[in-house]
Amino acid sequence: MGMIRDNPVLSRELLVNLRSHRAFILQFVYAGLLATAVLLAWPQAGDGRIGASVSAARQLFDLFFYGQFILVALVAPTFAAGSITGEKERKTYELLLASPLKPSWILVGKLFSSLTYLILLLFSSLPMMILGYLLGGILLSEVARAYLVLILAAGTFGLVSVACSSFFSRTSSALVVSYLIILPIAIMGIYLASTDNFQLRNFVTLTLLPPWTLATWTIVVWLINLRLLRPPDVGSEGKDVMDEQEEQKYAIGVVIDRDLFPDKLFAPAKRTDLMPDGTNPVLDKELRSEIFSQGTLMLRVVIQVSMFLSIPLMAGFLFWRTMPGWYICYVLTFNLLVGPVFSAGSITQERERQTLNLLLTTLLTPGRIVRAKLMAALRVSTVLTLLLTEQVILAYVLVRDLQLQFLTIIPFFIIILASCLVTSSLGLMWSSLVRKTSVSIIATYLSLLLLFVAPFGVYQWALTIFPETPDNILRWIMTPSPYASALSVPIVGDRLTSTGSDISPIERPLAFAKVQIWVISLGISLLISLICHLVTLVAFRYKWWKARESV
Amino acid sequence: MIEVEHFTKRYGDFMAVDDLNLSIGEGEIYGFIGPNGAGKSTTIRFLATLLKPTSGEGRIAGHSVTNDPMAVRRVIGFMPDDFGVYDGMKVWEFLDFFAVAYEIPRLERRRIIGEVLQLLDLTHKRDDYVNGLSKGMKQRLCLAKTLVHNPPVLILDEPSAGLDPRARLEMKYLLNELRRMGKTILVSSHILSELADFCTSIGVIERGKLLASGSIQDIQKQLRSHRVLKVRILNENPSQFEYILKNHSSVKAPSVNTIERTLSAEFEGDGPAQADLLRQMMDAGAIVEAFDEEQISLEDVFMMITKGIVN
Ligand SMILES: Nc1ncnc2c1ncn2[C@@H]1O[C@H](COP(=O)(O)OP(=O)(O)OP(=O)(O)O)[C@@H](O)[C@H]1O
Ligand SMILES: [Mg+2]
């Protein structure tokens, strides 16, 4: 208990975090959203059907549980993944390590401070849950169990993120790897929780979950402790000095070799001699030095985890069922996660590392700098994403149904490439608009979530608000989402050949469209990217070149 | 070579630099001195085209800082007070990066990088990673970076901050060497002694105002007239001799410290006048133990200037 009550790391962080207005506003918005949901789901007075309130209560409960579970999975890393990398970035890491605080205290401080707010948010839904309980149809034990699961999830996800934070030196890397580990677990959790088999559910949540989470926690805590006790060789100012060759010797699994295909596509070999004339030095620097400057750990983890996840998905969507659209959605999700890492920090980091001054007094124009940064980010994220399309090509070669319609591979690739462009451009835009890398990354993820997922929600909502409007007009709402495009490419074999709006919007959201799907996707992506690029240029010029207030 | 006219910078209500005028001739080393927060970096960043002035204009080698920043960047080498280095880059790559950014052709780059490395004594670090270098070496590397495009003007913001005494000395030699190469140098510091022996002129800035500016001789001459004389006597009552000081034409504002048995005063005269004063006191029966001109350290000068004693 003393570890929590008298922990200086915890109290400092809590002070800083909870004192901000932002925290309170967020809390209010959240409570407001929940209240609205309750209000909408509350049975009308005239609704005479027996059991109407019971099913409403069940719906409400499910909404709360799944909603908050997803919230925890998405939000926990944003709070926790920066907890230790933030210290490294602010160069206070060594101070912290050198203090007499035991690593476990630092860890507890970091974990609790990053999760307190999230748990506060969770509990602000408690009154609504109780209201749902009053409607009948839900057991109190179910409510309690829901909170148990949510808190265990928050703890696990938070710990995983703190662990990532202690292993990487940049918040962006820690964040993306946290998501890569957490999202599959979260999806599996939702899948398990949604079974109608009560017995299984009880077994999983009460017998299986707590001990396993505790075991996981122990291992992760041990790992973090180890890392904090024996930090790697830090150079002057507390930065890890990475020697690529040295690091690769100890790498487990994938090794990145800059001289081999396909690695050299995203990681061209280091120069052994001066750049040729006419090279864009920024592009060269980004590709050859910056990507691996934090070591290859992040990239190796990303590649391995994504490959590992792709195996069951490939089996399910490409070989067992002929639903390549779904597999492409996975590829897009990967790009959504990984794309911003290379772009959202690229301008903010120059500022954080205080190299922007040096860069801006050279003869490089803002336009050249921004273009180089975009090209570098785009190249790395595109190549990494395309690594996952090997499986698609394999399926088109091996699966008879797909062989017969091999041309459909073209729209898929166009959709993927367009999405790569969008994720990188958006990241770079945020990087030019805000001051801190962590803010930029999170803003990028939020706007990507808005672009990828929100259109589906808005469509559902529009269906109830404008019931008279024909469906194939409303479905236009979904066009910005690359997911919608990927799912809408017509594939024979899963009885989804016919066009028109009689196909359900889940199966092929954009089936109504008279134009080719990829035309829509490409058009929208190009438009968004162009806007982002213009905003970036203007912001870069305006904020740092024209106003030049406080570089 | 460097001209600043009515440069004013305001952050909100705060006046960081107030109507600053400067003129630095070709081939000079201009020391820009002031305490923390005086506005040195603000002025320097303005000259380095990184800061938009609230009002005023700057000109370097005839190019306007506000209207033609690209031309200015071509002729200046700028070293900021706080700077970082890129990760995962070796020393030679770092220099090559900036050389390319200054559009230097490859053939020349090879020669130049070798030369600046040698000049800054970094040749043996050529293949080290930059973020593994010590602070002082980073400082030297940054100076090397400012030299790659051979600019006639160098603008250095506290180049020797964080260096050990030996490295400071080397920095001094280096700047002298650069001056011999014909460069005009604007260098800031808050330590006067560091600049005094090799600067041709200095400017003292405090709270955004330039308090003194001119050649180092002028300023030193002004200071010479403000020496403090200390006389320690063994007699019981030192104040009995105060009248001698009061009546002496070269002495100003004498004071007595009976506990230490010293008389002190500001002295404006020359050597013979000093000898005369000593003789007068001995004649009056003073047993003089010590007769000293108190050494005014450059720091004292700095304090005097910033307190408005000298201008
Ligand atoms: N971006 C900014 N916003 C507000 N005030 C600023 C900003 N930059 C500088 N200042 C203020 O302007 C004043 C002058 O700062 P400046 O950096 O020029 O001082 P300096 O002479 O370089 O000091 P030092 O010796 O510490 O480097 C300081 O009081 C500082 O607080
Ligand atoms: Mg300064």
mmCIF file of N, CA, C and O in Angstrom, chain A residues 170 236-237 239-242 270-277 279 281-282 285 289-290 293-294 350 353-355 357-365 545-551, chain B residues 9 11 45 48-52 70 73-74 78 80 82-89 92-93 96-98 100-106 109-110 113 129 131-133 138 142 145:
data_model
loop_
_atom_site.group_PDB
_atom_site.id
_atom_site.type_symbol
_atom_site.label_atom_id
_atom_site.label_comp_id
_atom_site.label_asym_id
_atom_site.label_seq_id
_atom_site.Cartn_x
_atom_site.Cartn_y
_atom_site.Cartn_z
ATOM 1 N N ARG A 170 11.216 5.450 -28.221
ATOM 2 C CA ARG A 170 10.300 6.472 -28.704
ATOM 3 C C ARG A 170 8.864 6.069 -28.422
ATOM 4 O O ARG A 170 8.496 4.902 -28.567
ATOM 5 N N SER A 236 25.666 9.598 -24.100
ATOM 6 C CA SER A 236 25.538 10.851 -23.376
ATOM 7 C C SER A 236 24.110 11.343 -23.556
ATOM 8 O O SER A 236 23.470 11.096 -24.562
ATOM 9 N N GLU A 237 23.594 12.008 -22.537
ATOM 10 C CA GLU A 237 22.226 12.508 -22.503
ATOM 11 C C GLU A 237 21.193 11.407 -22.482
ATOM 12 O O GLU A 237 20.037 11.606 -22.810
ATOM 13 N N LYS A 239 20.548 8.794 -24.218
ATOM 14 C CA LYS A 239 19.967 8.148 -25.387
ATOM 15 C C LYS A 239 20.639 6.802 -25.609
ATOM 16 O O LYS A 239 21.847 6.673 -25.466
ATOM 17 N N ASP A 240 19.855 5.843 -25.979
ATOM 18 C CA ASP A 240 20.454 4.560 -26.310
ATOM 19 C C ASP A 240 21.329 4.742 -27.538
ATOM 20 O O ASP A 240 20.937 5.373 -28.499
ATOM 21 N N VAL A 241 22.500 4.203 -27.464
ATOM 22 C CA VAL A 241 23.315 4.198 -28.664
ATOM 23 C C VAL A 241 23.208 2.808 -29.249
ATOM 24 O O VAL A 241 23.573 1.823 -28.630
ATOM 25 N N MET A 242 22.656 2.746 -30.437
ATOM 26 C CA MET A 242 22.368 1.446 -31.003
ATOM 27 C C MET A 242 23.417 1.081 -32.033
ATOM 28 O O MET A 242 23.736 1.867 -32.902
ATOM 29 N N LYS A 270 23.243 1.328 -45.356
ATOM 30 C CA LYS A 270 23.878 2.567 -44.911
ATOM 31 C C LYS A 270 24.925 2.963 -45.925
ATOM 32 O O LYS A 270 25.532 2.115 -46.573
ATOM 33 N N ARG A 271 25.124 4.264 -46.045
ATOM 34 C CA ARG A 271 26.111 4.712 -47.017
ATOM 35 C C ARG A 271 27.516 4.422 -46.517
ATOM 36 O O ARG A 271 27.797 4.494 -45.326
ATOM 37 N N THR A 272 28.376 4.081 -47.486
ATOM 38 C CA THR A 272 29.770 3.933 -47.110
ATOM 39 C C THR A 272 30.565 5.091 -47.687
ATOM 40 O O THR A 272 31.735 5.258 -47.382
ATOM 41 N N ASP A 273 29.905 5.878 -48.531
ATOM 42 C CA ASP A 273 30.599 7.001 -49.131
ATOM 43 C C ASP A 273 29.631 8.171 -49.248
ATOM 44 O O ASP A 273 28.438 8.028 -48.980
ATOM 45 N N LEU A 274 30.131 9.319 -49.651
ATOM 46 C CA LEU A 274 29.311 10.522 -49.729
ATOM 47 C C LEU A 274 28.115 10.320 -50.663
ATOM 48 O O LEU A 274 28.141 9.506 -51.575
ATOM 49 N N MET A 275 27.058 11.108 -50.409
ATOM 50 C CA MET A 275 25.880 11.028 -51.270
ATOM 51 C C MET A 275 26.234 11.562 -52.647
ATOM 52 O O MET A 275 27.027 12.483 -52.775
ATOM 53 N N PRO A 276 25.608 10.995 -53.678
ATOM 54 C CA PRO A 276 25.818 11.561 -55.007
ATOM 55 C C PRO A 276 25.170 12.942 -55.100
ATOM 56 O O PRO A 276 24.288 13.268 -54.316
ATOM 57 N N ASP A 277 25.627 13.734 -56.057
ATOM 58 C CA ASP A 277 25.029 15.058 -56.228
ATOM 59 C C ASP A 277 23.558 14.940 -56.580
ATOM 60 O O ASP A 277 23.135 14.002 -57.252
ATOM 61 N N THR A 279 21.103 14.429 -54.581
ATOM 62 C CA THR A 279 20.293 13.654 -53.633
ATOM 63 C C THR A 279 19.531 14.623 -52.743
ATOM 64 O O THR A 279 20.043 15.685 -52.410
ATOM 65 N N PRO A 281 18.943 15.331 -49.307
ATOM 66 C CA PRO A 281 19.623 14.809 -48.115
ATOM 67 C C PRO A 281 18.647 14.357 -47.035
ATOM 68 O O PRO A 281 18.942 13.421 -46.287
ATOM 69 N N VAL A 282 17.509 15.028 -46.966
ATOM 70 C CA VAL A 282 16.557 14.667 -45.906
ATOM 71 C C VAL A 282 16.003 13.268 -46.151
ATOM 72 O O VAL A 282 15.932 12.432 -45.249
ATOM 73 N N LYS A 285 18.671 10.741 -45.414
ATOM 74 C CA LYS A 285 18.886 10.621 -43.974
ATOM 75 C C LYS A 285 17.763 9.804 -43.341
ATOM 76 O O LYS A 285 18.005 8.906 -42.530
ATOM 77 N N SER A 289 19.268 6.429 -42.025
ATOM 78 C CA SER A 289 19.713 6.563 -40.641
ATOM 79 C C SER A 289 18.573 6.514 -39.632
ATOM 80 O O SER A 289 18.656 5.837 -38.630
ATOM 81 N N GLU A 290 17.503 7.250 -39.908
ATOM 82 C CA GLU A 290 16.520 7.464 -38.857
ATOM 83 C C GLU A 290 15.695 6.227 -38.526
ATOM 84 O O GLU A 290 15.386 5.963 -37.380
ATOM 85 N N SER A 293 17.436 4.042 -36.279
ATOM 86 C CA SER A 293 18.237 4.689 -35.247
ATOM 87 C C SER A 293 17.848 4.209 -33.863
ATOM 88 O O SER A 293 18.635 4.251 -32.947
ATOM 89 N N GLN A 294 16.639 3.741 -33.720
ATOM 90 C CA GLN A 294 16.224 3.254 -32.411
ATOM 91 C C GLN A 294 16.391 1.746 -32.310
ATOM 92 O O GLN A 294 15.803 1.091 -31.473
ATOM 93 N N GLU A 350 12.125 16.458 -35.158
ATOM 94 C CA GLU A 350 13.193 17.410 -35.464
ATOM 95 C C GLU A 350 13.169 18.514 -34.415
ATOM 96 O O GLU A 350 14.204 19.005 -33.973
ATOM 97 N N ARG A 353 14.224 17.017 -30.880
ATOM 98 C CA ARG A 353 15.647 16.756 -30.749
ATOM 99 C C ARG A 353 16.481 17.980 -31.022
ATOM 100 O O ARG A 353 17.696 17.923 -31.090
ATOM 101 N N GLN A 354 15.786 19.093 -31.282
ATOM 102 C CA GLN A 354 16.462 20.366 -31.527
ATOM 103 C C GLN A 354 17.382 20.316 -32.730
ATOM 104 O O GLN A 354 18.493 20.843 -32.695
ATOM 105 N N THR A 355 16.937 19.656 -33.763
ATOM 106 C CA THR A 355 17.707 19.674 -34.990
ATOM 107 C C THR A 355 17.036 20.567 -36.027
ATOM 108 O O THR A 355 17.600 20.831 -37.076
ATOM 109 N N ASN A 357 16.407 23.738 -35.929
ATOM 110 C CA ASN A 357 17.201 24.951 -36.106
ATOM 111 C C ASN A 357 18.282 24.761 -37.142
ATOM 112 O O ASN A 357 18.506 25.614 -37.985
ATOM 113 N N LEU A 358 18.974 23.624 -37.025
ATOM 114 C CA LEU A 358 20.072 23.352 -37.942
ATOM 115 C C LEU A 358 19.537 23.183 -39.358
ATOM 116 O O LEU A 358 20.087 23.684 -40.315
ATOM 117 N N LEU A 359 18.417 22.454 -39.442
ATOM 118 C CA LEU A 359 17.852 22.152 -40.754
ATOM 119 C C LEU A 359 17.338 23.420 -41.432
ATOM 120 O O LEU A 359 17.507 23.622 -42.626
ATOM 121 N N LEU A 360 16.710 24.282 -40.652
ATOM 122 C CA LEU A 360 16.059 25.450 -41.238
ATOM 123 C C LEU A 360 17.022 26.559 -41.614
ATOM 124 O O LEU A 360 16.644 27.497 -42.291
ATOM 125 N N THR A 361 18.278 26.460 -41.168
ATOM 126 C CA THR A 361 19.208 27.491 -41.616
ATOM 127 C C THR A 361 20.026 27.020 -42.812
ATOM 128 O O THR A 361 20.936 27.696 -43.242
ATOM 129 N N THR A 362 19.686 25.847 -43.349
ATOM 130 C CA THR A 362 20.358 25.433 -44.580
ATOM 131 C C THR A 362 19.567 25.957 -45.774
ATOM 132 O O THR A 362 18.581 26.669 -45.609
ATOM 133 N N LEU A 363 19.998 25.582 -46.945
ATOM 134 C CA LEU A 363 19.332 26.093 -48.142
ATOM 135 C C LEU A 363 18.128 25.243 -48.542
ATOM 136 O O LEU A 363 17.516 25.480 -49.568
ATOM 137 N N LEU A 364 17.799 24.231 -47.740
ATOM 138 C CA LEU A 364 16.657 23.388 -48.087
ATOM 139 C C LEU A 364 15.362 24.178 -47.906
ATOM 140 O O LEU A 364 15.170 24.827 -46.886
ATOM 141 N N THR A 365 14.490 24.095 -48.901
ATOM 142 C CA THR A 365 13.219 24.813 -48.758
ATOM 143 C C THR A 365 12.247 23.928 -47.988
ATOM 144 O O THR A 365 12.367 22.706 -47.987
ATOM 145 N N TRP A 545 8.510 28.959 -40.529
ATOM 146 C CA TRP A 545 9.377 29.655 -41.439
ATOM 147 C C TRP A 545 8.982 31.111 -41.506
ATOM 148 O O TRP A 545 9.808 31.999 -41.508
ATOM 149 N N LYS A 546 7.668 31.340 -41.547
ATOM 150 C CA LYS A 546 7.197 32.706 -41.651
ATOM 151 C C LYS A 546 7.096 33.325 -40.265
ATOM 152 O O LYS A 546 7.684 34.346 -39.983
ATOM 153 N N ALA A 547 6.360 32.679 -39.394
ATOM 154 C CA ALA A 547 6.203 33.255 -38.058
ATOM 155 C C ALA A 547 7.495 33.062 -37.264
ATOM 156 O O ALA A 547 7.950 33.966 -36.583
ATOM 157 N N ARG A 548 8.085 31.869 -37.378
ATOM 158 C CA ARG A 548 9.388 31.613 -36.765
ATOM 159 C C ARG A 548 9.453 32.094 -35.320
ATOM 160 O O ARG A 548 10.433 32.639 -34.867
ATOM 161 N N GLU A 549 8.357 31.908 -34.619
ATOM 162 C CA GLU A 549 8.313 32.439 -33.261
ATOM 163 C C GLU A 549 9.233 31.677 -32.326
ATOM 164 O O GLU A 549 10.069 32.247 -31.663
ATOM 165 N N SER A 550 9.052 30.383 -32.298
ATOM 166 C CA SER A 550 9.749 29.661 -31.235
ATOM 167 C C SER A 550 10.106 28.268 -31.689
ATOM 168 O O SER A 550 9.590 27.294 -31.201
ATOM 169 N N VAL A 551 10.963 28.228 -32.671
ATOM 170 C CA VAL A 551 11.375 26.913 -33.170
ATOM 171 C C VAL A 551 12.112 26.166 -32.073
ATOM 172 O O VAL A 551 12.994 26.733 -31.464
ATOM 173 N N LYS B 9 12.054 42.777 -30.407
ATOM 174 C CA LYS B 9 11.272 41.543 -30.364
ATOM 175 C C LYS B 9 10.467 41.511 -29.077
ATOM 176 O O LYS B 9 10.990 41.697 -27.991
ATOM 177 N N TYR B 11 7.568 39.302 -26.901
ATOM 178 C CA TYR B 11 6.766 38.083 -26.714
ATOM 179 C C TYR B 11 5.571 38.467 -25.856
ATOM 180 O O TYR B 11 5.714 38.630 -24.656
ATOM 181 N N ARG B 45 19.175 34.574 -33.153
ATOM 182 C CA ARG B 45 18.240 33.782 -33.957
ATOM 183 C C ARG B 45 17.563 34.639 -35.023
ATOM 184 O O ARG B 45 17.208 34.155 -36.097
ATOM 185 N N ALA B 48 19.967 34.776 -37.728
ATOM 186 C CA ALA B 48 20.075 33.490 -38.418
ATOM 187 C C ALA B 48 18.798 33.156 -39.192
ATOM 188 O O ALA B 48 18.593 32.010 -39.573
ATOM 189 N N THR B 49 17.950 34.132 -39.389
ATOM 190 C CA THR B 49 16.688 33.996 -40.144
ATOM 191 C C THR B 49 15.716 33.027 -39.493
ATOM 192 O O THR B 49 14.856 32.472 -40.163
ATOM 193 N N LEU B 50 15.808 32.838 -38.188
ATOM 194 C CA LEU B 50 14.900 31.891 -37.539
ATOM 195 C C LEU B 50 13.796 32.594 -36.766
ATOM 196 O O LEU B 50 12.933 31.943 -36.203
ATOM 197 N N LEU B 51 13.834 33.888 -36.725
ATOM 198 C CA LEU B 51 12.900 34.601 -35.863
ATOM 199 C C LEU B 51 12.389 35.824 -36.599
ATOM 200 O O LEU B 51 13.164 36.565 -37.202
ATOM 201 N N LYS B 52 11.099 35.982 -36.565
ATOM 202 C CA LYS B 52 10.530 37.164 -37.206
ATOM 203 C C LYS B 52 10.559 38.304 -36.196
ATOM 204 O O LYS B 52 10.070 38.148 -35.084
ATOM 205 N N MET B 70 17.124 33.280 -47.769
ATOM 206 C CA MET B 70 17.937 32.270 -48.432
ATOM 207 C C MET B 70 19.339 32.784 -48.718
ATOM 208 O O MET B 70 20.328 32.066 -48.525
ATOM 209 N N ARG B 73 21.233 32.817 -45.523
ATOM 210 C CA ARG B 73 21.671 31.491 -45.085
ATOM 211 C C ARG B 73 22.918 31.036 -45.825
ATOM 212 O O ARG B 73 23.721 30.282 -45.313
ATOM 213 N N ARG B 74 23.042 31.484 -47.073
ATOM 214 C CA ARG B 74 24.193 31.089 -47.871
ATOM 215 C C ARG B 74 25.485 31.667 -47.288
ATOM 216 O O ARG B 74 26.535 31.042 -47.375
ATOM 217 N N PHE B 78 25.689 29.039 -38.821
ATOM 218 C CA PHE B 78 24.988 29.318 -37.567
ATOM 219 C C PHE B 78 25.118 28.138 -36.623
ATOM 220 O O PHE B 78 24.917 26.995 -36.985
ATOM 221 N N PRO B 80 23.485 27.140 -33.055
ATOM 222 C CA PRO B 80 22.540 27.528 -32.005
ATOM 223 C C PRO B 80 23.067 27.173 -30.615
ATOM 224 O O PRO B 80 24.018 26.397 -30.493
ATOM 225 N N ASP B 82 21.310 25.676 -28.226
ATOM 226 C CA ASP B 82 20.840 24.325 -27.941
ATOM 227 C C ASP B 82 20.618 23.622 -29.254
ATOM 228 O O ASP B 82 19.901 24.116 -30.092
ATOM 229 N N PHE B 83 21.265 22.513 -29.421
ATOM 230 C CA PHE B 83 21.007 21.791 -30.660
ATOM 231 C C PHE B 83 21.127 20.306 -30.386
ATOM 232 O O PHE B 83 21.712 19.878 -29.406
ATOM 233 N N GLY B 84 20.514 19.524 -31.239
ATOM 234 C CA GLY B 84 20.624 18.078 -31.111
ATOM 235 C C GLY B 84 21.311 17.537 -32.335
ATOM 236 O O GLY B 84 21.670 18.273 -33.245
ATOM 237 N N VAL B 85 21.490 16.241 -32.347
ATOM 238 C CA VAL B 85 22.061 15.614 -33.527
ATOM 239 C C VAL B 85 21.125 14.496 -33.956
ATOM 240 O O VAL B 85 20.278 14.064 -33.176
ATOM 241 N N TYR B 86 21.279 14.053 -35.176
ATOM 242 C CA TYR B 86 20.431 12.972 -35.660
ATOM 243 C C TYR B 86 20.912 11.644 -35.116
ATOM 244 O O TYR B 86 22.104 11.451 -34.891
ATOM 245 N N ASP B 87 19.957 10.751 -34.929
ATOM 246 C CA ASP B 87 20.328 9.416 -34.469
ATOM 247 C C ASP B 87 20.821 8.582 -35.633
ATOM 248 O O ASP B 87 20.437 8.807 -36.778
ATOM 249 N N GLY B 88 21.634 7.609 -35.318
ATOM 250 C CA GLY B 88 22.025 6.627 -36.323
ATOM 251 C C GLY B 88 22.907 7.174 -37.426
ATOM 252 O O GLY B 88 22.982 6.609 -38.501
ATOM 253 N N MET B 89 23.538 8.314 -37.174
ATOM 254 C CA MET B 89 24.401 8.894 -38.193
ATOM 255 C C MET B 89 25.823 8.935 -37.678
ATOM 256 O O MET B 89 26.063 9.177 -36.501
ATOM 257 N N TRP B 92 30.960 11.583 -40.235
ATOM 258 C CA TRP B 92 31.129 12.032 -41.622
ATOM 259 C C TRP B 92 29.781 12.132 -42.337
ATOM 260 O O TRP B 92 29.573 12.998 -43.169
ATOM 261 N N GLU B 93 28.840 11.257 -41.984
ATOM 262 C CA GLU B 93 27.517 11.336 -42.619
ATOM 263 C C GLU B 93 26.813 12.630 -42.230
ATOM 264 O O GLU B 93 26.125 13.263 -43.037
ATOM 265 N N ASP B 96 28.295 15.327 -44.195
ATOM 266 C CA ASP B 96 27.887 15.172 -45.591
ATOM 267 C C ASP B 96 26.445 15.635 -45.772
ATOM 268 O O ASP B 96 26.104 16.311 -46.739
ATOM 269 N N PHE B 97 25.600 15.290 -44.788
ATOM 270 C CA PHE B 97 24.198 15.694 -44.842
ATOM 271 C C PHE B 97 24.082 17.208 -44.983
ATOM 272 O O PHE B 97 23.377 17.714 -45.857
ATOM 273 N N PHE B 98 24.806 17.928 -44.133
ATOM 274 C CA PHE B 98 24.684 19.385 -44.200
ATOM 275 C C PHE B 98 25.357 19.946 -45.439
ATOM 276 O O PHE B 98 24.881 20.911 -46.027
ATOM 277 N N VAL B 100 25.434 18.563 -48.326
ATOM 278 C CA VAL B 100 24.478 18.405 -49.424
ATOM 279 C C VAL B 100 23.354 19.425 -49.277
ATOM 280 O O VAL B 100 22.894 20.014 -50.249
ATOM 281 N N ALA B 101 22.947 19.659 -48.033
ATOM 282 C CA ALA B 101 21.884 20.629 -47.809
ATOM 283 C C ALA B 101 22.321 22.028 -48.230
ATOM 284 O O ALA B 101 21.503 22.873 -48.554
ATOM 285 N N TYR B 102 23.639 22.259 -48.247
ATOM 286 C CA TYR B 102 24.137 23.545 -48.740
ATOM 287 C C TYR B 102 24.553 23.464 -50.199
ATOM 288 O O TYR B 102 25.270 24.325 -50.686
ATOM 289 N N GLU B 103 24.121 22.409 -50.841
ATOM 290 C CA GLU B 103 24.306 22.276 -52.291
ATOM 291 C C GLU B 103 25.770 22.302 -52.729
ATOM 292 O O GLU B 103 26.131 22.915 -53.721
ATOM 293 N N ILE B 104 26.621 21.646 -51.978
ATOM 294 C CA ILE B 104 28.025 21.585 -52.366
ATOM 295 C C ILE B 104 28.259 20.327 -53.200
ATOM 296 O O ILE B 104 27.835 19.246 -52.823
ATOM 297 N N PRO B 105 28.916 20.467 -54.345
ATOM 298 C CA PRO B 105 29.134 19.301 -55.207
ATOM 299 C C PRO B 105 30.015 18.242 -54.524
ATOM 300 O O PRO B 105 30.826 18.563 -53.657
ATOM 301 N N ARG B 106 29.829 17.010 -54.951
ATOM 302 C CA ARG B 106 30.417 15.874 -54.276
ATOM 303 C C ARG B 106 31.948 15.948 -54.173
ATOM 304 O O ARG B 106 32.532 15.671 -53.128
ATOM 305 N N ARG B 109 32.921 18.236 -51.589
ATOM 306 C CA ARG B 109 32.514 17.756 -50.272
ATOM 307 C C ARG B 109 33.592 16.881 -49.651
ATOM 308 O O ARG B 109 33.905 16.998 -48.473
ATOM 309 N N ARG B 110 34.148 16.016 -50.472
ATOM 310 C CA ARG B 110 35.144 15.096 -49.945
ATOM 311 C C ARG B 110 36.307 15.865 -49.316
ATOM 312 O O ARG B 110 36.735 15.584 -48.204
ATOM 313 N N ILE B 113 35.052 18.050 -46.094
ATOM 314 C CA ILE B 113 34.794 17.289 -44.873
ATOM 315 C C ILE B 113 36.109 16.911 -44.209
ATOM 316 O O ILE B 113 36.269 17.035 -42.994
ATOM 317 N N TYR B 129 29.425 7.218 -34.137
ATOM 318 C CA TYR B 129 28.047 7.714 -34.208
ATOM 319 C C TYR B 129 27.948 9.054 -33.499
ATOM 320 O O TYR B 129 28.510 9.229 -32.410
ATOM 321 N N ASN B 131 25.505 10.558 -31.926
ATOM 322 C CA ASN B 131 24.885 10.700 -30.611
ATOM 323 C C ASN B 131 25.633 9.934 -29.525
ATOM 324 O O ASN B 131 25.241 9.931 -28.381
ATOM 325 N N GLY B 132 26.753 9.329 -29.911
ATOM 326 C CA GLY B 132 27.615 8.750 -28.897
ATOM 327 C C GLY B 132 28.738 9.698 -28.503
ATOM 328 O O GLY B 132 29.508 9.392 -27.610
ATOM 329 N N LEU B 133 28.825 10.855 -29.174
ATOM 330 C CA LEU B 133 29.901 11.793 -28.862
ATOM 331 C C LEU B 133 29.640 12.501 -27.541
ATOM 332 O O LEU B 133 28.496 12.629 -27.104
ATOM 333 N N LYS B 138 30.345 17.122 -29.561
ATOM 334 C CA LYS B 138 29.171 17.535 -30.332
ATOM 335 C C LYS B 138 29.279 19.014 -30.663
ATOM 336 O O LYS B 138 28.937 19.439 -31.759
ATOM 337 N N CYS B 142 29.287 20.548 -34.293
ATOM 338 C CA CYS B 142 28.342 21.553 -34.766
ATOM 339 C C CYS B 142 29.099 22.721 -35.388
ATOM 340 O O CYS B 142 28.684 23.272 -36.396
ATOM 341 N N LYS B 145 30.078 21.750 -38.725
ATOM 342 C CA LYS B 145 28.917 21.844 -39.605
ATOM 343 C C LYS B 145 28.730 23.260 -40.118
ATOM 344 O O LYS B 145 28.391 23.471 -41.274
#
